[in-house]
Amino acid sequence: ATKPIGVCNGRIADNLPSEQDVISFYTSNGIGKMRIYDPNQATLQALRGTNIELILGVPNGDLQSLTTPSTANDWVQNNIVAFSPAVNFRYIAVGNEVEPSDPASQYVLPAMQNIYNALASANLGGEIKVSTSVSASLLAQSYPPSAGSFGATSSTYITPIVSFLSTTGAPLLVNVYPYFAYIGDPQNIRLDFALFTAQGTVFQDGALAYQNLFDAIVDAFYSALEAAGGANVEVVVSETGWPSTGEAAATVDNASTYYKNLINHVNDGTPKKPGKAMETYLFAMFDEDQKGPAETERHFGLFSPDKQPKYNNISFS
């Protein structure tokens, strides 16, 4: 079966190929899904006719303006209707990793609702799902996965969003980084558990046996969604990756191991959702030299900006 793998196209760099070259490079590498973080017009133009499935991001700085319905309608007209159906929009990610404590958090759901309504008015509501992308920090509890919950602090923010996703049939977009979990707690998290190389069960959660950290994080989100009234909401992994240099455990060897094992694993599902292929977007296509502050932030690319592969024999399909 084709693997449900996409690659994020981050562009916080001054040395990247042109948008047209990037799209051609996706196609030549057999990558059929892409995530972008803003409605970059050159990228949208280059995507026309390619059939690459797209997650289109709404930058956090634009959320407040989209709480005005007319502004959301203009945004949809200019960035989606103008390119549809030549561009294959799959999801709109309204905000990325907005924390409950962030002043922008109050704007996420109203912006989602307005974009949803604007899509419906344009007769695109059934085809394009509206969601937001969150990080694992939203989970108050993630271990064991069956106890996953958003907790009191996050609940007032995320529970109404979960209700919206449940009603509209949209997934929750989740950025899943075993790398950050590992470097944050190397005493208690084994490197082989983070890299999919552990032999046999690492821990048992009731009837469910966990052999890798990626599954444990995804299933903790499924448990949290159930607890928040979203038992029918699916998880789409909107980012996951491993840096190739910059600090401990960030090596070419570890990153190569992570990506290859992850790609081979996504069709298997998780212990909680066995056999259910996980739509997963790798972060990112190219190293981004203007990211930071950590050095590792500049080394998440699968390819160097000159399009040379950093890892051997990674197949995306």
XYZ file of C-alpha atoms in Angstrom:
317
model
C 0.000 0.000 0.000
C 1.102 3.558 -0.637
C 2.354 5.144 2.543
C 0.416 8.219 3.714
C 3.584 10.329 3.948
C 3.894 14.038 3.249
C 6.713 16.519 3.782
C 6.504 20.002 5.296
C 7.839 22.803 3.110
C 9.279 25.295 5.599
C 10.847 28.360 4.013
C 12.592 30.251 6.844
C 15.830 30.436 4.881
C 17.580 32.631 2.326
C 19.148 29.911 0.171
C 16.251 27.696 -0.954
C 15.314 26.665 -4.484
C 12.528 28.581 -6.227
C 8.974 27.560 -5.406
C 8.590 26.016 -8.866
C 11.784 23.986 -8.392
C 10.582 22.839 -4.976
C 7.288 21.536 -6.360
C 9.111 19.734 -9.174
C 11.435 18.229 -6.567
C 8.464 16.924 -4.560
C 7.059 15.323 -7.691
C 10.357 13.765 -8.753
C 10.764 12.254 -5.274
C 7.263 10.778 -5.323
C 6.026 12.973 -2.453
C 2.269 13.370 -2.808
C 1.485 15.499 0.249
C 2.824 18.877 1.378
C 2.344 21.258 4.272
C 3.014 24.979 3.907
C 2.754 27.536 6.701
C 1.223 30.495 4.887
C -0.585 31.065 1.575
C 2.603 31.756 -0.390
C 1.258 32.688 -3.813
C 4.245 31.411 -5.786
C 3.943 28.004 -4.091
C 0.200 27.849 -4.756
C 0.770 28.772 -8.417
C 3.433 26.058 -8.741
C 1.113 23.460 -7.189
C -1.521 23.900 -9.902
C -2.218 20.650 -11.718
C 0.199 18.550 -9.640
C -2.466 16.817 -7.493
C -0.166 17.141 -4.458
C -2.443 17.152 -1.395
C -1.910 20.317 0.626
C -2.147 21.414 4.248
C -2.382 25.205 3.995
C -1.431 27.111 7.140
C -2.871 30.304 8.557
C -0.001 32.135 10.344
C -0.626 32.859 14.016
C -0.273 36.582 13.333
C -3.283 36.488 10.996
C -5.689 34.779 13.415
C -7.148 37.922 14.961
C -8.061 39.446 11.606
C -9.889 36.267 10.567
C -12.313 36.588 13.486
C -14.046 39.100 11.176
C -16.237 37.031 8.801
C -15.689 39.295 5.787
C -11.902 39.075 6.210
C -12.090 35.282 6.460
C -14.232 35.234 3.342
C -11.667 37.333 1.451
C -8.883 35.050 2.694
C -10.690 31.973 1.380
C -11.507 33.659 -1.945
C -7.918 34.850 -2.516
C -6.040 31.779 -1.300
C -8.331 28.820 -1.919
C -11.155 29.590 -4.359
C -8.690 31.326 -6.701
C -6.644 28.096 -6.923
C -9.296 25.398 -6.590
C -9.666 22.778 -8.008
C -6.264 23.090 -9.738
C -4.648 22.893 -6.280
C -5.672 19.908 -4.154
C -6.366 21.472 -0.749
C -6.800 18.865 1.999
C -6.695 20.733 5.309
C -6.509 24.324 6.488
C -4.328 24.547 9.621
C -5.650 27.613 11.444
C -2.675 28.486 13.646
C 0.348 26.401 14.563
C 1.167 25.362 18.150
C -0.868 28.159 19.720
C -0.635 27.658 23.485
C -3.623 28.272 25.809
C -1.604 31.050 27.491
C -0.918 32.772 24.157
C -3.092 35.890 23.586
C -3.827 34.497 20.101
C -5.542 31.437 21.601
C -8.861 33.319 21.884
C -8.886 33.816 18.098
C -8.248 30.233 16.950
C -11.772 28.821 17.138
C -13.577 31.916 15.764
C -11.107 31.992 12.859
C -11.678 28.272 12.237
C -15.443 28.780 12.247
C -15.270 31.734 9.860
C -12.998 29.923 7.417
C -15.259 26.873 7.608
C -18.306 29.029 6.818
C -16.492 30.790 3.967
C -15.537 27.422 2.460
C -19.133 26.243 2.782
C -20.346 29.392 0.992
C -17.909 28.592 -1.821
C -19.233 24.999 -2.018
C -15.885 23.639 -0.813
C -16.953 22.723 2.721
C -17.161 18.990 2.171
C -13.787 18.665 0.478
C -11.492 20.801 2.634
C -11.325 20.237 6.391
C -10.572 23.057 8.822
C -8.394 22.293 11.849
C -5.499 23.668 13.898
C -2.050 22.233 14.553
C -1.063 21.598 18.182
C 2.002 20.372 20.036
C 2.321 17.675 22.686
C 2.664 20.408 25.316
C -1.156 20.640 25.281
C -1.265 17.271 27.037
C -1.312 17.628 30.808
C -0.752 13.887 31.030
C 0.660 11.616 28.352
C 1.888 8.592 30.299
C 0.546 5.994 30.159
C -1.192 6.754 26.840
C -4.534 5.476 28.169
C -4.451 8.318 30.725
C -3.793 11.003 28.110
C -5.654 14.213 28.913
C -5.556 17.913 28.121
C -5.896 18.920 31.765
C -7.587 21.938 33.291
C -5.291 24.594 31.814
C -5.652 23.437 28.216
C -9.262 22.240 28.391
C -10.990 25.621 28.183
C -9.012 26.282 24.985
C -9.015 22.900 23.272
C -12.354 21.339 24.276
C -14.498 23.722 22.161
C -12.083 23.136 19.260
C -12.474 19.367 19.689
C -16.262 19.828 19.604
C -15.925 21.770 16.331
C -13.709 19.057 14.813
C -16.113 16.345 15.942
C -19.100 18.143 14.396
C -17.350 18.923 11.095
C -15.563 15.587 10.654
C -12.102 17.150 10.685
C -8.989 15.626 12.298
C -6.810 17.232 14.940
C -3.412 18.098 13.473
C -0.674 17.150 15.937
C 3.065 17.879 15.824
C 4.752 14.761 17.271
C 8.454 14.919 18.184
C 9.954 11.922 20.002
C 13.295 13.747 19.600
C 12.241 16.602 21.909
C 10.658 14.195 24.394
C 13.901 12.207 24.491
C 16.305 15.140 24.942
C 13.966 16.585 27.567
C 14.105 13.433 29.708
C 16.964 11.121 28.648
C 17.050 9.515 32.116
C 13.580 8.048 31.692
C 13.177 7.806 27.907
C 15.378 5.359 26.044
C 16.908 6.392 22.729
C 15.909 3.101 21.077
C 12.294 3.737 22.171
C 12.414 7.136 20.427
C 14.061 5.744 17.262
C 11.756 2.724 16.697
C 14.688 0.368 17.326
C 13.638 -1.131 20.681
C 13.394 -4.911 20.619
C 10.045 -6.028 21.998
C 7.686 -4.234 24.362
C 9.129 -1.282 26.297
C 6.068 -0.773 28.467
C 2.638 -2.285 28.844
C -0.457 -0.097 29.175
C -3.270 -2.440 30.137
C -3.785 -4.710 27.147
C -1.697 -2.465 24.873
C 2.030 -3.012 24.350
C 4.234 -0.065 23.327
C 7.448 -0.484 21.399
C 8.036 3.125 20.294
C 7.467 6.638 21.613
C 5.736 7.937 18.481
C 2.807 5.546 19.023
C 2.673 6.421 22.706
C 2.330 10.157 21.962
C -0.296 9.633 19.234
C -2.341 7.320 21.459
C -2.127 9.771 24.370
C -3.767 12.306 22.049
C -6.472 9.785 21.118
C -7.181 9.228 24.827
C -7.268 12.987 25.468
C -9.650 13.481 22.530
C -11.965 10.791 23.900
C -11.925 12.434 27.338
C -12.751 15.795 25.712
C -15.771 14.384 23.865
C -14.015 13.810 20.550
C -13.975 10.014 20.305
C -14.679 10.293 16.561
C -11.858 12.799 15.904
C -8.841 11.372 14.097
C -5.227 12.418 14.586
C -3.135 13.543 11.619
C 0.573 13.962 12.382
C 1.192 17.381 10.859
C 4.916 17.448 11.762
C 7.484 14.956 12.932
C 11.212 14.895 12.448
C 14.705 14.467 13.839
C 17.606 16.920 13.412
C 20.928 15.824 11.939
C 23.250 17.999 14.038
C 23.283 20.612 16.785
C 23.254 18.746 20.095
C 23.208 15.337 21.753
C 21.391 12.622 19.791
C 21.065 14.952 16.784
C 23.165 12.939 14.335
C 22.804 11.943 10.701
C 22.713 8.312 11.774
C 19.918 8.810 14.320
C 17.891 11.020 12.000
C 18.214 8.527 9.152
C 17.129 5.713 11.472
C 14.144 7.712 12.708
C 12.857 8.672 9.260
C 13.273 5.245 7.698
C 11.661 3.411 10.607
C 8.825 5.916 10.835
C 8.014 5.657 7.114
C 8.008 1.861 7.391
C 5.726 2.036 10.442
C 2.947 4.471 9.495
C 0.739 1.895 7.765
C 0.720 -0.326 10.875
C -1.283 2.051 13.058
C -0.806 2.370 16.819
C -1.649 -0.085 19.621
C -4.884 1.869 20.176
C -5.693 2.014 16.447
C -4.006 -1.087 14.980
C -3.912 -1.333 11.201
C -5.141 2.246 10.750
C -2.600 4.015 8.549
C -1.417 7.298 10.050
C -1.267 10.299 7.747
C 2.110 11.791 8.661
C 4.057 14.835 7.476
C 7.843 14.815 7.871
C 9.524 18.027 8.989
C 11.016 19.276 6.769
C 12.024 19.237 3.122
C 15.124 21.455 3.461
C 17.413 22.740 6.190
C 16.319 26.287 7.113
C 19.306 28.490 7.904
C 17.310 31.344 9.446
C 15.551 29.299 12.115
C 16.559 29.193 15.765
C 17.416 29.854 18.462
C 18.651 26.266 18.931
C 21.206 25.118 16.359
C 19.155 21.944 15.796
C 16.287 24.071 14.407
C 18.406 24.708 11.306
C 19.032 21.010 10.635
C 15.658 19.264 10.314
C 15.791 19.042 6.519
C 15.630 15.784 4.625
C 17.642 17.593 1.947
C 20.207 20.364 1.863
C 19.104 23.583 0.132
C 21.093 22.485 -2.950
C 18.704 19.475 -3.115
C 21.341 16.949 -2.070
C 19.844 14.205 0.139
C 21.159 14.050 3.705
C 20.054 10.446 4.124
C 20.465 7.456 1.861
C 17.639 5.372 0.458
C 14.655 7.116 2.008
C 11.574 6.254 -0.047
C 8.454 8.347 0.473
C 5.935 6.013 -1.103
